Amino acid sequence: MTEDAAVRRLVEALTLEEAARLVSGTTDPTGRATGYLAGVDRLEVPPLCLVDGPLGVRIPGESATAFPAPIALAATFDAELAREHGVALGRETRAAGADALLAPGTNLIRVPQGGRNFEYFAEDPVLSAATAASVVEGIESADVIATPKHYVANSQETNRATVSAEVDERALRELYLPSFRAAVAAGAGSVMSAYNRVNGTRMSDHRRLLTDVLKDEWGFDGYVVSDWYGTEGAVDAAAAGLDVEMPGVPMTSEGEESGNGDDEADDPIPPEIARGMPDQETCEPFDEALPAAVRDGSLPRERLDDMAARVLRTMDRAGVLDGDRSEPDVDTDANRRTAVEVATRGSVLLKNDDALPLSTDADVALVGPAVDEAVLGGGGSSETTPETSTTPREGLVARADGNVTVAPGHPPVEGISMFDFLGDGEGSAGPVDTDDTTDPVDTGDTTDPVDAADEGSAVDVDAAIAAAEAADVAVVVVRDTTTEALDRDGLGLPGRQDELIEAVAAAADRTVVAIAASGPVELPWRDAVDAVLFNWYPGQVHGDALAALLYGDVDPGGRLPVTFAPASAYPTADRRRFPGVDGRVSHDEGVFVGYRWFDARDLEPTYPFGHGRSYAEFEYRDAALDVATGGDAGGAAVTVTVENVADRDGREVVQTYVRPPRVAGVERPVREFAGAESVAVAAGETETVTIRLDELAFSRYDPEEGWTVDPGEYVVEVGRSSRDARIELTVER
Ligand code: NOJ
């Protein structure tokens, strides 16, 4: 029997109630899954278990590889590595006995202080789409259903459940939709609808975006699942194109939600977190509402059958229906190596005045609040608990031949989590008053500057300064803190970390700052330090990756997937655009998000999109552009030779940007990222890379005409960042 025939037969056999139950979330009897569909016993349709990502497999109380944050993956600009990362995630999901992973998060990064930016990829749609597609392919290759989320324009946490993103069609098509379209084309079996509204309509009810665009235009034949408590009524959502409602069960009076292991919340939810939480009162379980709606004619039976068919079809493709799927195959060591690869290749060397790599026998003062923790991620549904982790102290001590003197100089910056306020049942620490972390506490306890890696070093600033003075180099490990349901309050490092860095930089011969953070941060001290290494949230391998990078065992392969600038320089500094006024978030910057804004306004960012240094040095030559390879689709291929002129091996990320011709009456970005290739080049060697630009690299979206290529001369920049073109090629279209 063909796949479709089998699914059709099952759908025909479903009673009205069974069909509605099949698409309604309910409680996982084992309490493990975050989302659960019970299946239909009578027809031997098994249950479907959905678990969270995207930083790793989240099952409360169980461990999994805590991978670096997805924004670090995007910073590798490497689709092949993204696929590997997806395979690892998929296999761990299978091994955990789950069927669907609620990942990747592929919202475009529009607001630099967005509380979930670490879960997403980039401010650029081409990079975001390429990364999302590869992760999806990897996850699905393990017979696991990938769930790109949150469709669409879920760019902020503040009021995420209620705000309306007021965004025009061109910006939707050019910026916000491409990564979902790519994820669907790559075979995602499921898409999660966002909490927010788009142009006034709640995404779970958005017929045009769910049915007309996603399903009819892009041919998506999997299921759309709501975000948890992200619906408002059942019948309108089902009619608009929502297929599965989650979690389908109310939070109990104890604060327990399906499968999340939540415990009684003993503290009131602070208003800033509450503003990011959905209102479960508006939800109406599908299984309660839909049978009656079909009976009274307000929902066609065909729609309910289509919803059921989409779930069954997706289950069938992943081998869930007949159990015909690959064996779970997890190699924990291999996944750990993938995590190291992502963490090192995604780390961005923002600045380096000959301070790095460190020589192995250098005496190091290891300073900063994050020296004794592996920074795993932000708070919320992506929190993953690893079996093991390495801290910066452990990583450096294991790698160094010189003395490592640890003197934090600042109290720990506690990670915050929305679960601290909702109650998590995982022994979470309770509400964290971030103000508590703002005072470097002088305990009067001194740390012997020559005592390597002593346990329990004090948070004495003087000790940190003394250690920095005595050492050859000071390494300051700092961090930010973020959680789902809350945006960052500006782009500054929390607490008094900036002051600590300044004090250390004044005392040390050389100062290296290593930052573990979710997205752009302001670096007011950057002229006073010698090197800045940005590690995003590196996950469980923090210490290993940091040591390998600092000592030059690997070249920092990351380039910025987001522009770094002061918060006041981004378009979202206007409060109409963020966090919005009267429930509406104006997107009237249009397509001018991220570097497109800085280019159009001729503003100098602190560090531009695509920026990142290498320990090696590269020269570019022999670039050529071949339009024939693009075929009828109108794409092109850029070939360029890269020579490593340094005496050490390195990794280069060759980037291409397209500068479109000026067309009267049409505002276009100065340049748009079109594709990149990450390539290892040995000392003194050359490598030739080919980067394929697809048709969209030359197109803009015209609300009347659709995708349009304006005739004229296009300049293709080949270079090291959006502000560092090494070669320009031209092509007529
Ligand atoms: C809400 C989050 O927005 C979503 O990303 C997550 O998958 C669900 N909760 C389930 O935990």
CSV table of N, CA, C and O and ligand atoms in Angstrom, one decimal, residues 34-35 51-54 58 102-103 116 119-120 149-150 154 157 160 192 195 226-228 257 260 278 381-382 418-419 484, ligand 1:
chain,number,residue,atom,x,y,z
A,34,THR,N,7.3,16.9,26.5
A,34,THR,CA,6.7,18.2,26.6
A,34,THR,C,5.4,18.3,25.9
A,34,THR,O,4.5,19.1,26.3
A,35,GLY,N,5.3,17.6,24.8
A,35,GLY,CA,4.0,17.5,24.1
A,35,GLY,C,3.7,16.1,23.8
A,35,GLY,O,4.6,15.3,23.5
A,51,VAL,N,9.5,16.6,22.2
A,51,VAL,CA,10.4,17.2,23.2
A,51,VAL,C,11.1,18.4,22.8
A,51,VAL,O,11.3,18.7,21.6
A,52,ASP,N,11.5,19.2,23.7
A,52,ASP,CA,12.1,20.5,23.4
A,52,ASP,C,13.5,20.5,23.0
A,52,ASP,O,14.3,19.5,23.3
A,53,GLY,N,13.9,21.4,22.2
A,53,GLY,CA,15.2,21.8,21.9
A,53,GLY,C,15.3,23.3,22.0
A,53,GLY,O,14.4,23.9,22.7
A,54,PRO,N,16.1,24.1,21.3
A,54,PRO,CA,17.0,23.5,20.3
A,54,PRO,C,18.5,23.4,20.7
A,54,PRO,O,19.3,23.0,19.9
A,58,ARG,N,15.6,18.3,25.7
A,58,ARG,CA,15.2,18.6,27.0
A,58,ARG,C,14.1,17.7,27.6
A,58,ARG,O,13.0,17.8,27.1
A,102,LEU,N,11.4,19.9,19.1
A,102,LEU,CA,10.8,21.3,18.9
A,102,LEU,C,12.0,22.2,18.5
A,102,LEU,O,12.4,23.0,19.3
A,103,ALA,N,12.5,22.0,17.4
A,103,ALA,CA,13.7,22.7,16.9
A,103,ALA,C,13.8,22.6,15.4
A,103,ALA,O,13.2,21.6,14.8
A,116,ARG,N,15.6,35.5,23.4
A,116,ARG,CA,15.8,34.2,22.9
A,116,ARG,C,16.7,34.2,21.6
A,116,ARG,O,16.8,33.2,20.9
A,119,GLU,N,18.7,31.2,20.8
A,119,GLU,CA,18.1,30.0,20.2
A,119,GLU,C,17.9,30.2,18.7
A,119,GLU,O,17.5,29.2,18.1
A,120,TYR,N,18.2,31.3,18.2
A,120,TYR,CA,17.9,31.6,16.8
A,120,TYR,C,19.3,31.7,16.0
A,120,TYR,O,20.3,31.5,16.6
A,149,LYS,N,10.5,26.8,14.4
A,149,LYS,CA,9.6,27.6,15.2
A,149,LYS,C,10.2,29.0,15.3
A,149,LYS,O,11.4,29.1,15.1
A,150,HIS,N,9.5,30.0,15.6
A,150,HIS,CA,8.1,30.2,15.8
A,150,HIS,C,7.5,31.0,14.7
A,150,HIS,O,7.9,32.1,14.5
A,154,ASN,N,8.2,36.3,15.5
A,154,ASN,CA,8.3,36.2,16.9
A,154,ASN,C,9.7,36.8,17.3
A,154,ASN,O,10.6,36.0,17.6
A,157,GLU,N,10.5,38.9,23.3
A,157,GLU,CA,9.8,38.2,24.4
A,157,GLU,C,8.8,39.1,25.1
A,157,GLU,O,7.8,38.6,25.6
A,160,ARG,N,5.1,38.8,24.2
A,160,ARG,CA,5.2,37.9,23.0
A,160,ARG,C,3.8,37.3,22.7
A,160,ARG,O,3.5,36.9,21.6
A,192,MET,N,6.0,25.1,14.0
A,192,MET,CA,5.2,25.6,15.2
A,192,MET,C,4.8,27.0,15.0
A,192,MET,O,5.6,27.9,14.6
A,195,TYR,N,3.4,32.7,19.1
A,195,TYR,CA,2.5,33.3,20.0
A,195,TYR,C,1.9,34.6,19.5
A,195,TYR,O,0.7,34.9,19.7
A,226,SER,N,0.6,24.4,17.5
A,226,SER,CA,0.6,25.7,18.2
A,226,SER,C,1.7,25.7,19.1
A,226,SER,O,2.2,24.7,19.6
A,227,ASP,N,2.2,26.9,19.4
A,227,ASP,CA,3.0,27.0,20.6
A,227,ASP,C,2.2,26.8,21.8
A,227,ASP,O,0.9,26.9,21.8
A,228,TRP,N,2.8,26.5,22.9
A,228,TRP,CA,2.1,26.0,24.1
A,228,TRP,C,1.2,27.1,24.7
A,228,TRP,O,1.7,28.2,25.1
A,257,GLU,N,2.1,21.5,34.2
A,257,GLU,CA,1.7,21.6,32.8
A,257,GLU,C,2.2,20.2,32.2
A,257,GLU,O,3.1,19.6,32.7
A,260,ASN,N,5.9,18.8,31.6
A,260,ASN,CA,7.1,19.7,31.9
A,260,ASN,C,7.6,19.6,33.3
A,260,ASN,O,8.6,20.2,33.6
A,278,PRO,N,2.0,33.2,27.9
A,278,PRO,CA,0.7,33.1,27.3
A,278,PRO,C,-0.4,32.9,28.3
A,278,PRO,O,-0.2,32.5,29.5
A,381,SER,N,12.5,27.0,27.8
A,381,SER,CA,12.2,25.6,27.2
A,381,SER,C,13.4,25.0,26.6
A,381,SER,O,13.4,23.8,26.2
A,382,SER,N,14.5,25.7,26.4
A,382,SER,CA,15.7,25.2,25.7
A,382,SER,C,16.7,24.7,26.7
A,382,SER,O,17.8,24.2,26.3
A,418,MET,N,12.9,31.5,33.3
A,418,MET,CA,11.5,31.7,33.6
A,418,MET,C,10.9,30.6,34.5
A,418,MET,O,10.0,30.8,35.3
A,419,PHE,N,11.6,29.4,34.5
A,419,PHE,CA,11.1,28.3,35.4
A,419,PHE,C,11.3,28.7,36.9
A,419,PHE,O,10.7,28.1,37.7
A,484,GLU,N,14.0,32.9,28.1
A,484,GLU,CA,12.7,32.9,27.4
A,484,GLU,C,11.7,33.7,28.3
A,484,GLU,O,11.8,33.7,29.5
B,1,NOJ,C1,7.0,27.7,24.5
B,1,NOJ,C2,8.2,28.0,23.6
B,1,NOJ,O1,7.9,29.2,23.0
B,1,NOJ,C3,8.5,26.9,22.6
B,1,NOJ,O2,9.6,27.2,21.9
B,1,NOJ,C4,8.6,25.6,23.3
B,1,NOJ,O3,8.9,24.6,22.3
B,1,NOJ,C5,7.2,25.3,24.0
B,1,NOJ,N1,7.0,26.3,25.0
B,1,NOJ,C6,7.2,24.0,24.6
B,1,NOJ,O4,8.1,24.0,25.8
